[in-house]
PDB file of C-alpha atoms and ligand atoms in Angstrom:
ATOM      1  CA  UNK A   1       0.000   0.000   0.000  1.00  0.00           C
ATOM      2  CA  UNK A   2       1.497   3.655  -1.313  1.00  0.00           C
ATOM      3  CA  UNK A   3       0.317   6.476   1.184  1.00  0.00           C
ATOM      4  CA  UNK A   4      -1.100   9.303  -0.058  1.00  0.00           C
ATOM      5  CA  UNK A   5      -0.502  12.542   2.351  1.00  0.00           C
ATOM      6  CA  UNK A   6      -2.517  15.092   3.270  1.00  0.00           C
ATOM      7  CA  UNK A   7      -1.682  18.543   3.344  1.00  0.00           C
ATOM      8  CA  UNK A   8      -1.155  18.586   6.855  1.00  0.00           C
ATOM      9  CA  UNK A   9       1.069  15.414   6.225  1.00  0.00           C
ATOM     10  CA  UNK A  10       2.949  17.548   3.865  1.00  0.00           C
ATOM     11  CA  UNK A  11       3.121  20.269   5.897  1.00  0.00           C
ATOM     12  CA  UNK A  12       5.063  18.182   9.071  1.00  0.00           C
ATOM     13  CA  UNK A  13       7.038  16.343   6.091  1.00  0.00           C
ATOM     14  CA  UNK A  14       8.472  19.734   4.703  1.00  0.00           C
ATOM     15  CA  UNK A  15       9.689  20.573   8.305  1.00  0.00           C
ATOM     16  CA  UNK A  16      11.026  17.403   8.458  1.00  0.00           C
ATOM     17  CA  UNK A  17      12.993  17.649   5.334  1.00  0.00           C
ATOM     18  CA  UNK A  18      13.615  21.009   5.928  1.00  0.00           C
ATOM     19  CA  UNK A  19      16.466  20.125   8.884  1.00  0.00           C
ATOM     20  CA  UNK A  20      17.730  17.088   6.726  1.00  0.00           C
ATOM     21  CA  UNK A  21      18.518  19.301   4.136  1.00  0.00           C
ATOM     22  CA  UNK A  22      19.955  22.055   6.765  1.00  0.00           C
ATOM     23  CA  UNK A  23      22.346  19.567   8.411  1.00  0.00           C
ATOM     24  CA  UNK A  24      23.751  18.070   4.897  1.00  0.00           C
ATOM     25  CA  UNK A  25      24.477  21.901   4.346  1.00  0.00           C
ATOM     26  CA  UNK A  26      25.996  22.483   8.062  1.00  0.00           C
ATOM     27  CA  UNK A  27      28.005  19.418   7.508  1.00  0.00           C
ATOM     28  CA  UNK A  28      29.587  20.465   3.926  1.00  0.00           C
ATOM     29  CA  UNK A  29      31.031  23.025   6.100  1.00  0.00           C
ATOM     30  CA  UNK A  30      33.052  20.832   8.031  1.00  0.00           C
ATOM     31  CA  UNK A  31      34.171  18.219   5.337  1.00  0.00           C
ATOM     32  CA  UNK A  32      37.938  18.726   5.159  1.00  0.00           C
ATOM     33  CA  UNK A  33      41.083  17.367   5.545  1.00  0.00           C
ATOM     34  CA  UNK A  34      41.939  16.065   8.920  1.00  0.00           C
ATOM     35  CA  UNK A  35      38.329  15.670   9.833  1.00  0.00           C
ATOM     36  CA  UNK A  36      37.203  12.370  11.578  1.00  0.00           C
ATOM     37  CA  UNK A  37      34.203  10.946  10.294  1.00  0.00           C
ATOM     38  CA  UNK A  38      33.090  10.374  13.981  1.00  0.00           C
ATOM     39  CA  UNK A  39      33.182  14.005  14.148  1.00  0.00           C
ATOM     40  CA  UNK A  40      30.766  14.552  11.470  1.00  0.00           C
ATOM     41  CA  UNK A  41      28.484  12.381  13.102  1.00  0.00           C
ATOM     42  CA  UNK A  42      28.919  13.965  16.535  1.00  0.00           C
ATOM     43  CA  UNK A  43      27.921  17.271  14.810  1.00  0.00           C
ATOM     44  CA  UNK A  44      25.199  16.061  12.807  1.00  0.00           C
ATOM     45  CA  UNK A  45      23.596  14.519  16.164  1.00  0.00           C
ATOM     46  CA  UNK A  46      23.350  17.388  17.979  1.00  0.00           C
ATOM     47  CA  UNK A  47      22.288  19.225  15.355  1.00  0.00           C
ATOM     48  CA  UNK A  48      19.231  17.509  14.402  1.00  0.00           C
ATOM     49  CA  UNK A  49      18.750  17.367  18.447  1.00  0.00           C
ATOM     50  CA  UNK A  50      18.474  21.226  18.513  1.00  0.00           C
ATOM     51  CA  UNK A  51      16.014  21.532  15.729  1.00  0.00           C
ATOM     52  CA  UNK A  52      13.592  19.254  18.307  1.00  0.00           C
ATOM     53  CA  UNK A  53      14.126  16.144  15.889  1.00  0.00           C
ATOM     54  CA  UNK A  54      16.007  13.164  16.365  1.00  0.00           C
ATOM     55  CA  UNK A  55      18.218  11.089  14.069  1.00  0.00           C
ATOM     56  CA  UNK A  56      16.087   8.754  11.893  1.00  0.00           C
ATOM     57  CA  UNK A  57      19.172   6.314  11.366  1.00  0.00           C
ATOM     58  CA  UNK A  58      20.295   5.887  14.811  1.00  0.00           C
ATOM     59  CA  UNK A  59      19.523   2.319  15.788  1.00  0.00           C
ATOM     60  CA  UNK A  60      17.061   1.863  12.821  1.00  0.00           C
ATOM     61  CA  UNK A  61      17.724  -1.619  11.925  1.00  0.00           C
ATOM     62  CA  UNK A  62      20.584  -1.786  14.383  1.00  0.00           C
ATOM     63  CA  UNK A  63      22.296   0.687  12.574  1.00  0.00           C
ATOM     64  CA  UNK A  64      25.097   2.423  15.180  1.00  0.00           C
ATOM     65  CA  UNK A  65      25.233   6.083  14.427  1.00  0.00           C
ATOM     66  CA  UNK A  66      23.302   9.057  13.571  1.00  0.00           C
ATOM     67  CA  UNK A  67      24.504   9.262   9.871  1.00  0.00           C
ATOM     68  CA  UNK A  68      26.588   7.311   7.077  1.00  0.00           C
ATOM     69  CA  UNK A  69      29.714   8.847   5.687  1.00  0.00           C
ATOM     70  CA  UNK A  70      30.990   6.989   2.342  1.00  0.00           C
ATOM     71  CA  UNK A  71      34.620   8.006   1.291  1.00  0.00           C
ATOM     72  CA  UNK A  72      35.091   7.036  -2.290  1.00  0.00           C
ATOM     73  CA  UNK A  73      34.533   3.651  -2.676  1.00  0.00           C
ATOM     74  CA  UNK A  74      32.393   3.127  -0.499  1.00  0.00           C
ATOM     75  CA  UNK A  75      28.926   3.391  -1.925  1.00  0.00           C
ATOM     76  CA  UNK A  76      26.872   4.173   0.616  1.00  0.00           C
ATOM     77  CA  UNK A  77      26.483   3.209   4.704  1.00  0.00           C
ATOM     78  CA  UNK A  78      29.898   3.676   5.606  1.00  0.00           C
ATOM     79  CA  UNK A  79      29.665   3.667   9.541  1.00  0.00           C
ATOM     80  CA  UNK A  80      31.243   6.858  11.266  1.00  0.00           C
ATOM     81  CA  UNK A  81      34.675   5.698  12.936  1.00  0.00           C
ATOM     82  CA  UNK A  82      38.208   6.747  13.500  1.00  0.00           C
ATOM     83  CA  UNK A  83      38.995   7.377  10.095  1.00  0.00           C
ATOM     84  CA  UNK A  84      40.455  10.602   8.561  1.00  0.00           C
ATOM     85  CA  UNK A  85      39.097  12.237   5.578  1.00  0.00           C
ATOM     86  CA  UNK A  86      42.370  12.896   3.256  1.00  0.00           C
ATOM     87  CA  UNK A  87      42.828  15.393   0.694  1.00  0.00           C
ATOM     88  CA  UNK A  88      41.719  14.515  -2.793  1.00  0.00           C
ATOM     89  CA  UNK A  89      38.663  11.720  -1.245  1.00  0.00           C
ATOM     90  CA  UNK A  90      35.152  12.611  -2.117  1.00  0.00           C
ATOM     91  CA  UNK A  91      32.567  11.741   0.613  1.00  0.00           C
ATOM     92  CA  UNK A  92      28.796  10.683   0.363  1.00  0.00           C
ATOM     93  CA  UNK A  93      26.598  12.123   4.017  1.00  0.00           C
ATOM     94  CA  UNK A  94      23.607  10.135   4.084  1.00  0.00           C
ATOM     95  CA  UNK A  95      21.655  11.849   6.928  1.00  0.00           C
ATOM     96  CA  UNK A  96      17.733  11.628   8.289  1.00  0.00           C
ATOM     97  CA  UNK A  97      15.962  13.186  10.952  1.00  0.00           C
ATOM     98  CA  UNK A  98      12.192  12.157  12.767  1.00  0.00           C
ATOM     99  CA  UNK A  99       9.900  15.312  13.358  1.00  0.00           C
ATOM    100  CA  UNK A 100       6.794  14.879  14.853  1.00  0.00           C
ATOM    101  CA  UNK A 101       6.837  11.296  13.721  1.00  0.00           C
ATOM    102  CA  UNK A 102       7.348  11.962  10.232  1.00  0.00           C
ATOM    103  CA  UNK A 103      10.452  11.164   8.287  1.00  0.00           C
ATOM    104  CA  UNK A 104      13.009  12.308   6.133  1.00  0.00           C
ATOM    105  CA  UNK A 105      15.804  11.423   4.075  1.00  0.00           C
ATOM    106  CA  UNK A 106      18.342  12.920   1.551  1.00  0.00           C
ATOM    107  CA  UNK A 107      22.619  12.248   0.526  1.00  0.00           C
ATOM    108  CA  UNK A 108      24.797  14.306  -1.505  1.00  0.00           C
ATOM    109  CA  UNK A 109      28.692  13.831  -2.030  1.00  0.00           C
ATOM    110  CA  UNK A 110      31.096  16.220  -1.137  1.00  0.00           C
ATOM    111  CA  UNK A 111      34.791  16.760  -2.194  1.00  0.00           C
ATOM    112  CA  UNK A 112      37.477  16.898   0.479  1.00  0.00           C
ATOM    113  CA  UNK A 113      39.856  19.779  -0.821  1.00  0.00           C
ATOM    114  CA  UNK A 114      40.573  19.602  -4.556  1.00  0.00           C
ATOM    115  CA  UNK A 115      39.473  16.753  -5.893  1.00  0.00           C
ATOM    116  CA  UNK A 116      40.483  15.031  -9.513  1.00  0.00           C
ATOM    117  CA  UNK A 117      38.526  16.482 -12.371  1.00  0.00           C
ATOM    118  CA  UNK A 118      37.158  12.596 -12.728  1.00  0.00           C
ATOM    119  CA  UNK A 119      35.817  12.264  -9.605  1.00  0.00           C
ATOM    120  CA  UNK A 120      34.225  16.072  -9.866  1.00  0.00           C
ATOM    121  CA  UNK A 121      32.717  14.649 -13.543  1.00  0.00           C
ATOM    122  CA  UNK A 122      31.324  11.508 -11.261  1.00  0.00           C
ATOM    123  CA  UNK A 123      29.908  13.701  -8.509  1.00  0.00           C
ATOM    124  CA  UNK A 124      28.153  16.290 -11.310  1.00  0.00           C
ATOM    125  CA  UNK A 125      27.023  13.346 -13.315  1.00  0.00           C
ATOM    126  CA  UNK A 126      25.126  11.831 -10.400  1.00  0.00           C
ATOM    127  CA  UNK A 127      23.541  15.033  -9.427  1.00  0.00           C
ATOM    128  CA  UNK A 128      22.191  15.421 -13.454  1.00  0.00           C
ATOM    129  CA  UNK A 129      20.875  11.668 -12.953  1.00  0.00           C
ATOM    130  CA  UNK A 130      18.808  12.881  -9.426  1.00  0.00           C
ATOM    131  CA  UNK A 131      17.790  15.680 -11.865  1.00  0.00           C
ATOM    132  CA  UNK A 132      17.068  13.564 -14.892  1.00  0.00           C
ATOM    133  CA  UNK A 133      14.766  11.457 -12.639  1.00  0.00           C
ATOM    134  CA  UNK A 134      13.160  14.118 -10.712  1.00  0.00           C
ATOM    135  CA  UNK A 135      12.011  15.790 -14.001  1.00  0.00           C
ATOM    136  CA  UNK A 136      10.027  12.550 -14.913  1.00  0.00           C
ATOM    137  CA  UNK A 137       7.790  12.986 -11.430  1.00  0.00           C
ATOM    138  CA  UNK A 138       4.487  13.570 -12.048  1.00  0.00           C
ATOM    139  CA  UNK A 139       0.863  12.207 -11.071  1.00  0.00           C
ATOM    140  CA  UNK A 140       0.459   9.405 -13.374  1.00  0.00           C
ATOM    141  CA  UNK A 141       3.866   8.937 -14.273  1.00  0.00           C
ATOM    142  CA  UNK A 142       5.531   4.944 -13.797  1.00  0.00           C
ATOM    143  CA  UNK A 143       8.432   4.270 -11.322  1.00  0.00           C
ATOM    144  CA  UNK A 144      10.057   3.131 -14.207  1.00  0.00           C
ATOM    145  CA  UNK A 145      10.076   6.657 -16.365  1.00  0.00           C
ATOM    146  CA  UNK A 146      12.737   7.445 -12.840  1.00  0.00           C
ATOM    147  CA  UNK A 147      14.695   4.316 -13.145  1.00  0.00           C
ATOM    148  CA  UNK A 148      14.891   4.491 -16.737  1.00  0.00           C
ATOM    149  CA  UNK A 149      16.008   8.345 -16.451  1.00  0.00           C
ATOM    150  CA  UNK A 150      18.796   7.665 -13.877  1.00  0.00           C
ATOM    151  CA  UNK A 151      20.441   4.368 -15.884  1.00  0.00           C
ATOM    152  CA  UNK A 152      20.309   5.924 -19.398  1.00  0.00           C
ATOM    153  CA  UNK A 153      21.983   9.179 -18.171  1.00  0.00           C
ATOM    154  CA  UNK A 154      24.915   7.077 -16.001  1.00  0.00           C
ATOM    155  CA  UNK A 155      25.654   4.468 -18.882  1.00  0.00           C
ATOM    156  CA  UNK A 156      26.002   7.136 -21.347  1.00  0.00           C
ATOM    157  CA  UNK A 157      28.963   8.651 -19.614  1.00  0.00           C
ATOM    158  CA  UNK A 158      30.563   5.039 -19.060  1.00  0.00           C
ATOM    159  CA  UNK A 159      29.410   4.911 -15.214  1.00  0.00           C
ATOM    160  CA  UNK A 160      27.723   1.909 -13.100  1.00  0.00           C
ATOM    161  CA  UNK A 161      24.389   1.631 -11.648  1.00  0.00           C
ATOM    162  CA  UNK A 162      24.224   0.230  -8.328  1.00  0.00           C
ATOM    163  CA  UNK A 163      21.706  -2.339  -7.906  1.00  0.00           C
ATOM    164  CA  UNK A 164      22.355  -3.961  -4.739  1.00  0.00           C
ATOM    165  CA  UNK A 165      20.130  -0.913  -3.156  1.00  0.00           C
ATOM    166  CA  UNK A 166      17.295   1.361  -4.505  1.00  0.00           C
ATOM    167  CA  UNK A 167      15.338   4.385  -3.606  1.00  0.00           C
ATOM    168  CA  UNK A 168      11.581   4.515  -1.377  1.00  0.00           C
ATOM    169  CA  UNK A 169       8.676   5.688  -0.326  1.00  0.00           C
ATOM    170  CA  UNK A 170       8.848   7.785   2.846  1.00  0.00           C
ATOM    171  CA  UNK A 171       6.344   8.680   5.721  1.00  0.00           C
ATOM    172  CA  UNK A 172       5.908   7.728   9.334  1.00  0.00           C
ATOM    173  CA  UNK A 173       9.083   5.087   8.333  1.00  0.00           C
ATOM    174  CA  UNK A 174      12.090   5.540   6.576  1.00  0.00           C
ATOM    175  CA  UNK A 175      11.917   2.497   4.132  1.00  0.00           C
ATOM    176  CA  UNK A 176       8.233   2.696   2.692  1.00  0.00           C
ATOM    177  CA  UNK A 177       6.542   1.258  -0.718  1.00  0.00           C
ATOM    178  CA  UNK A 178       6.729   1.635  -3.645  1.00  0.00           C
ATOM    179  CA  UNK A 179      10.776   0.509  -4.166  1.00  0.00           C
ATOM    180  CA  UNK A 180      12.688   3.343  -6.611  1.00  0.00           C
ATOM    181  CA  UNK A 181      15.226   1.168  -8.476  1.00  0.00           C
ATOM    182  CA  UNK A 182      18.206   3.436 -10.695  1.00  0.00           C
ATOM    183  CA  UNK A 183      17.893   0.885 -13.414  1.00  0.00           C
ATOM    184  CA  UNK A 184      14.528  -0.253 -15.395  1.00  0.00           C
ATOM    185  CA  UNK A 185      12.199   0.490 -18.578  1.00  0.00           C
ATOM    186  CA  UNK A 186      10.214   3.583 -18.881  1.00  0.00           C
ATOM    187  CA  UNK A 187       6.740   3.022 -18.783  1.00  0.00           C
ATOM    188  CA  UNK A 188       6.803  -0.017 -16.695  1.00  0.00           C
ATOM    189  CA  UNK A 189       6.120  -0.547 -12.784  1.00  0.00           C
ATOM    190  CA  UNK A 190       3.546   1.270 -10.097  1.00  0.00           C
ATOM    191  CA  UNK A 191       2.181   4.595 -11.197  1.00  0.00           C
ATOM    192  CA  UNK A 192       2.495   7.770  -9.196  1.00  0.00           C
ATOM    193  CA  UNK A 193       0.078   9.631  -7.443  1.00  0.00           C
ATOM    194  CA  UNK A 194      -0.527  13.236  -6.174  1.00  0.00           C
ATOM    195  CA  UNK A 195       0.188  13.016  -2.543  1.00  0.00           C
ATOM    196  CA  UNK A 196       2.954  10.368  -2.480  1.00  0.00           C
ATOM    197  CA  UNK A 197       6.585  11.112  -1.081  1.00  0.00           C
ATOM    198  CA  UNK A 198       9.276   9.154  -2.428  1.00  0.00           C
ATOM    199  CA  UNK A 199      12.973   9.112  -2.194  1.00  0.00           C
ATOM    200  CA  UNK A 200      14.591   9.152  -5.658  1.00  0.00           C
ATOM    201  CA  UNK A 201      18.367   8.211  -4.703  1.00  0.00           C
ATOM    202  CA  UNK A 202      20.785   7.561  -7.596  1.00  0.00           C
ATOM    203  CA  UNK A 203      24.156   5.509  -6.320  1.00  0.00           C
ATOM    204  CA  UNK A 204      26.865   5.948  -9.154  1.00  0.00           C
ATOM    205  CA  UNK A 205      30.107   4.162  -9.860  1.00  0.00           C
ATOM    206  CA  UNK A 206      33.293   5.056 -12.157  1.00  0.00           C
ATOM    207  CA  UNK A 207      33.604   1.483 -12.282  1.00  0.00           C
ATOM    208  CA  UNK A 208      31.678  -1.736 -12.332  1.00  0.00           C
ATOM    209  CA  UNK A 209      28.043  -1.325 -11.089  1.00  0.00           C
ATOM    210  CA  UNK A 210      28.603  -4.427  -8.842  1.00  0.00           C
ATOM    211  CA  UNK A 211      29.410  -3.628  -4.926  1.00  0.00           C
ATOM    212  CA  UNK A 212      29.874  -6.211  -1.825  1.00  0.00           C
ATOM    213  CA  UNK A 213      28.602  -5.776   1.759  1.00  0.00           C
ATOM    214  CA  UNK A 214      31.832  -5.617   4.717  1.00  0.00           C
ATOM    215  CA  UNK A 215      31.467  -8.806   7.519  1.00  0.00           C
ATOM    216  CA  UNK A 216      30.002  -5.046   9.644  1.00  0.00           C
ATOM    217  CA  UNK A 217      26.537  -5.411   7.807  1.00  0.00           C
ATOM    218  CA  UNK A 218      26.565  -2.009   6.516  1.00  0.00           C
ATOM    219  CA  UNK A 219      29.465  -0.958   4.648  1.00  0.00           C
ATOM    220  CA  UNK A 220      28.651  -1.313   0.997  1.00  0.00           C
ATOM    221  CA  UNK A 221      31.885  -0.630  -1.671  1.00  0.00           C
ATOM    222  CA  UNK A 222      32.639  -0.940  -5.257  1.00  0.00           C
ATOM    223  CA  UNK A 223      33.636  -4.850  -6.259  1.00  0.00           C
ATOM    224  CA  UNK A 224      36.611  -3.056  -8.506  1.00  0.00           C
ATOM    225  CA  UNK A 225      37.532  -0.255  -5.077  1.00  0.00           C
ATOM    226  CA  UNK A 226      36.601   2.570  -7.943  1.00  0.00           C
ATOM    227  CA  UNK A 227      34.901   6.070  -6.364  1.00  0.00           C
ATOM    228  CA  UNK A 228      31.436   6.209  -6.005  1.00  0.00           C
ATOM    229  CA  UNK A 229      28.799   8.944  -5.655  1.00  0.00           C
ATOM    230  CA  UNK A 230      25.150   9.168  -4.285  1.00  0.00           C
ATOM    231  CA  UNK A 231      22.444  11.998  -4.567  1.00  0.00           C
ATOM    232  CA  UNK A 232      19.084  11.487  -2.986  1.00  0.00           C
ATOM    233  CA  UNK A 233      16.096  13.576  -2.299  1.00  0.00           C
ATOM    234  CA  UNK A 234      12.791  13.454  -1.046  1.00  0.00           C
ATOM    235  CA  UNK A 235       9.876  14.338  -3.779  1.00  0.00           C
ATOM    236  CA  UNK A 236       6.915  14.855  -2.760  1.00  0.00           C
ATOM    237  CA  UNK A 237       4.246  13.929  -6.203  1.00  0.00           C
ATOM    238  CA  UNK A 238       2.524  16.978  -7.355  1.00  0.00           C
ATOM    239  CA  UNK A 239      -0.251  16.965 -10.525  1.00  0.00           C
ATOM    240  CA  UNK A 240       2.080  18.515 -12.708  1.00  0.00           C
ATOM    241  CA  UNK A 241       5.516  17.707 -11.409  1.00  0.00           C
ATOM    242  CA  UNK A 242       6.539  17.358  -8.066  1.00  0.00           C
ATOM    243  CA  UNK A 243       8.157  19.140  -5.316  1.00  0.00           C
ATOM    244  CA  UNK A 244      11.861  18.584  -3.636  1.00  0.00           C
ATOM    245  CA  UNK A 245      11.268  18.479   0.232  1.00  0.00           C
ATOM    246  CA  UNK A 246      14.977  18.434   0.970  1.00  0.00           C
ATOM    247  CA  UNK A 247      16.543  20.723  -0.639  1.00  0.00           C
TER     248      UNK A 247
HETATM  249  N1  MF3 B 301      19.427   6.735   3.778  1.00  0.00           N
HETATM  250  C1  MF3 B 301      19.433   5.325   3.583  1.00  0.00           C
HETATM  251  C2  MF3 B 301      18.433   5.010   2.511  1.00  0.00           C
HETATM  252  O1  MF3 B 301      18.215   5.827   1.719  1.00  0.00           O
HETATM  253  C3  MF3 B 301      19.170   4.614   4.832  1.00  0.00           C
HETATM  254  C4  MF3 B 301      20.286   4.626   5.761  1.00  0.00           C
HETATM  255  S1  MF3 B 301      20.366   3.121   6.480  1.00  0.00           S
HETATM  256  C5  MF3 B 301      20.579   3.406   8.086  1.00  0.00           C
HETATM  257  O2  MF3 B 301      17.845   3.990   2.427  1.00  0.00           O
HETATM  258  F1  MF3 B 301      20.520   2.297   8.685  1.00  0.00           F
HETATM  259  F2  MF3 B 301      21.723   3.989   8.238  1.00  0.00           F
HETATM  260  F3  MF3 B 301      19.643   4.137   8.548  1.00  0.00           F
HETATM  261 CO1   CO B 302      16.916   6.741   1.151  1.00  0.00          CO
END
């Protein structure tokens, strides 16, 4: 079953996406050199604490932090640790935050200094697939017109499609129906209604579109170790288009 939100729904889902998108912005800030990715999740947690939400990935599934930070080639749900971002990496913040019992959820990927001109071609190139995608939301538009948007964009500049993972519906939980895969046929799967919110998250690789899970659970990387990038939003479905909640 596919919710379809009211306005006030909407309205409490805005908020909520609202301080998603605000700590992804906060936290840009503060990707450098030096920087431990435990850090970024210490500042992420208190700041979705002060905007009277709470982290929507802490413990959710077990997970152990408040956010996932993904140097290069790891893909997404890199667990926040020790490690030091270096000069030259480029690092994916997946980040959510509860409000009022209503969810949201958005990832972009940041460079850490100066970054190759590759890598800055694999981080733009993602963001045009979100885009891409995004443009194809509609009422009555298929699941697949998003799917078929993202994989025709990132195979025509010689990138991998993840498909190990795929974008959501959103609501009271993080993980709702329908599933948004990055690769399909236009025209095909569920259609779209006015009033649904769905994450539309593109995961690109330079490489091979094939990843592997660490013995942690969570970690997710690139089978050939190649960079990887990862762009999500939450859309709410409009009649004629739809509109970004987090961002
Ligand atoms: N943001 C991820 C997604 O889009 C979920 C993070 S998994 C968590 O599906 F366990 F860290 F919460
Ligand atoms: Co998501």
């Amino acid at each position: 079953m596919i919710a379809i939100r009211t306005s006030r729904e909407l309205e409490l889902m805005r908020t909520a996406g609202k301080i998603t998108r605000d700590t992804l912005l906060y936290l840009g800030e503060h990707i450098k050199p030096g920087v431990r990715t435990a850090d970024l999740n210490a500042l992420a947690h208190e700041y979705i604490l002060k905007q009277k939400a709470r982290p929507a990935f802490l413990k959710y599934n077990g997970y152990p932090k408040s956010i996932c930070v993904s140097p290069d080639d790891v893909v997404v749900h890199g667990i926040p640790g020790s490690m030091r971002i270096e000069e030259g990496m480029i690092v994916s913040i997946d980040a959510g935050a509860v409000y009022e019992g209503y969810v949201s959820d958005a990832a972009r990927t940041y460079a850490a200094g100066r970054i190759s001109t590759e890598k800055q071609r694999l981080i733009d190139v993602t963001r045009e697939c979100f885009y891409r995608a995004a443009a194809a939301v509609r009422d009555g538009a298929r699941i697949g017109d998003i799917s078929a948007a993202v994989q025709t964009h990132a195979e025509a500049n010689g990138y991998g499609v993840v498909r190990a993972l795929e974008g959501h519906g959103i609501g009271r939980k993080m993980h709702e129906d329908p599933g948004v895969p990055n690769f399909g046929k236009a025209g095909t799967g569920v259609r779209l209604r006015a009033g649904m919110v769905i994450c539309v998250e593109p995961m690109i690789n330079m490489g091979t579109w094939k990843v592997r899970f660490e013995a942690d659970g969570w970690t997710c990387r690139t089978e050939d170790g190649q960079p990887s990038a990862h762009y999500e939003n939450m859309l709410a479905v409009m009649a004629d288009g739809c509109e970004n909640l987090t961002e």
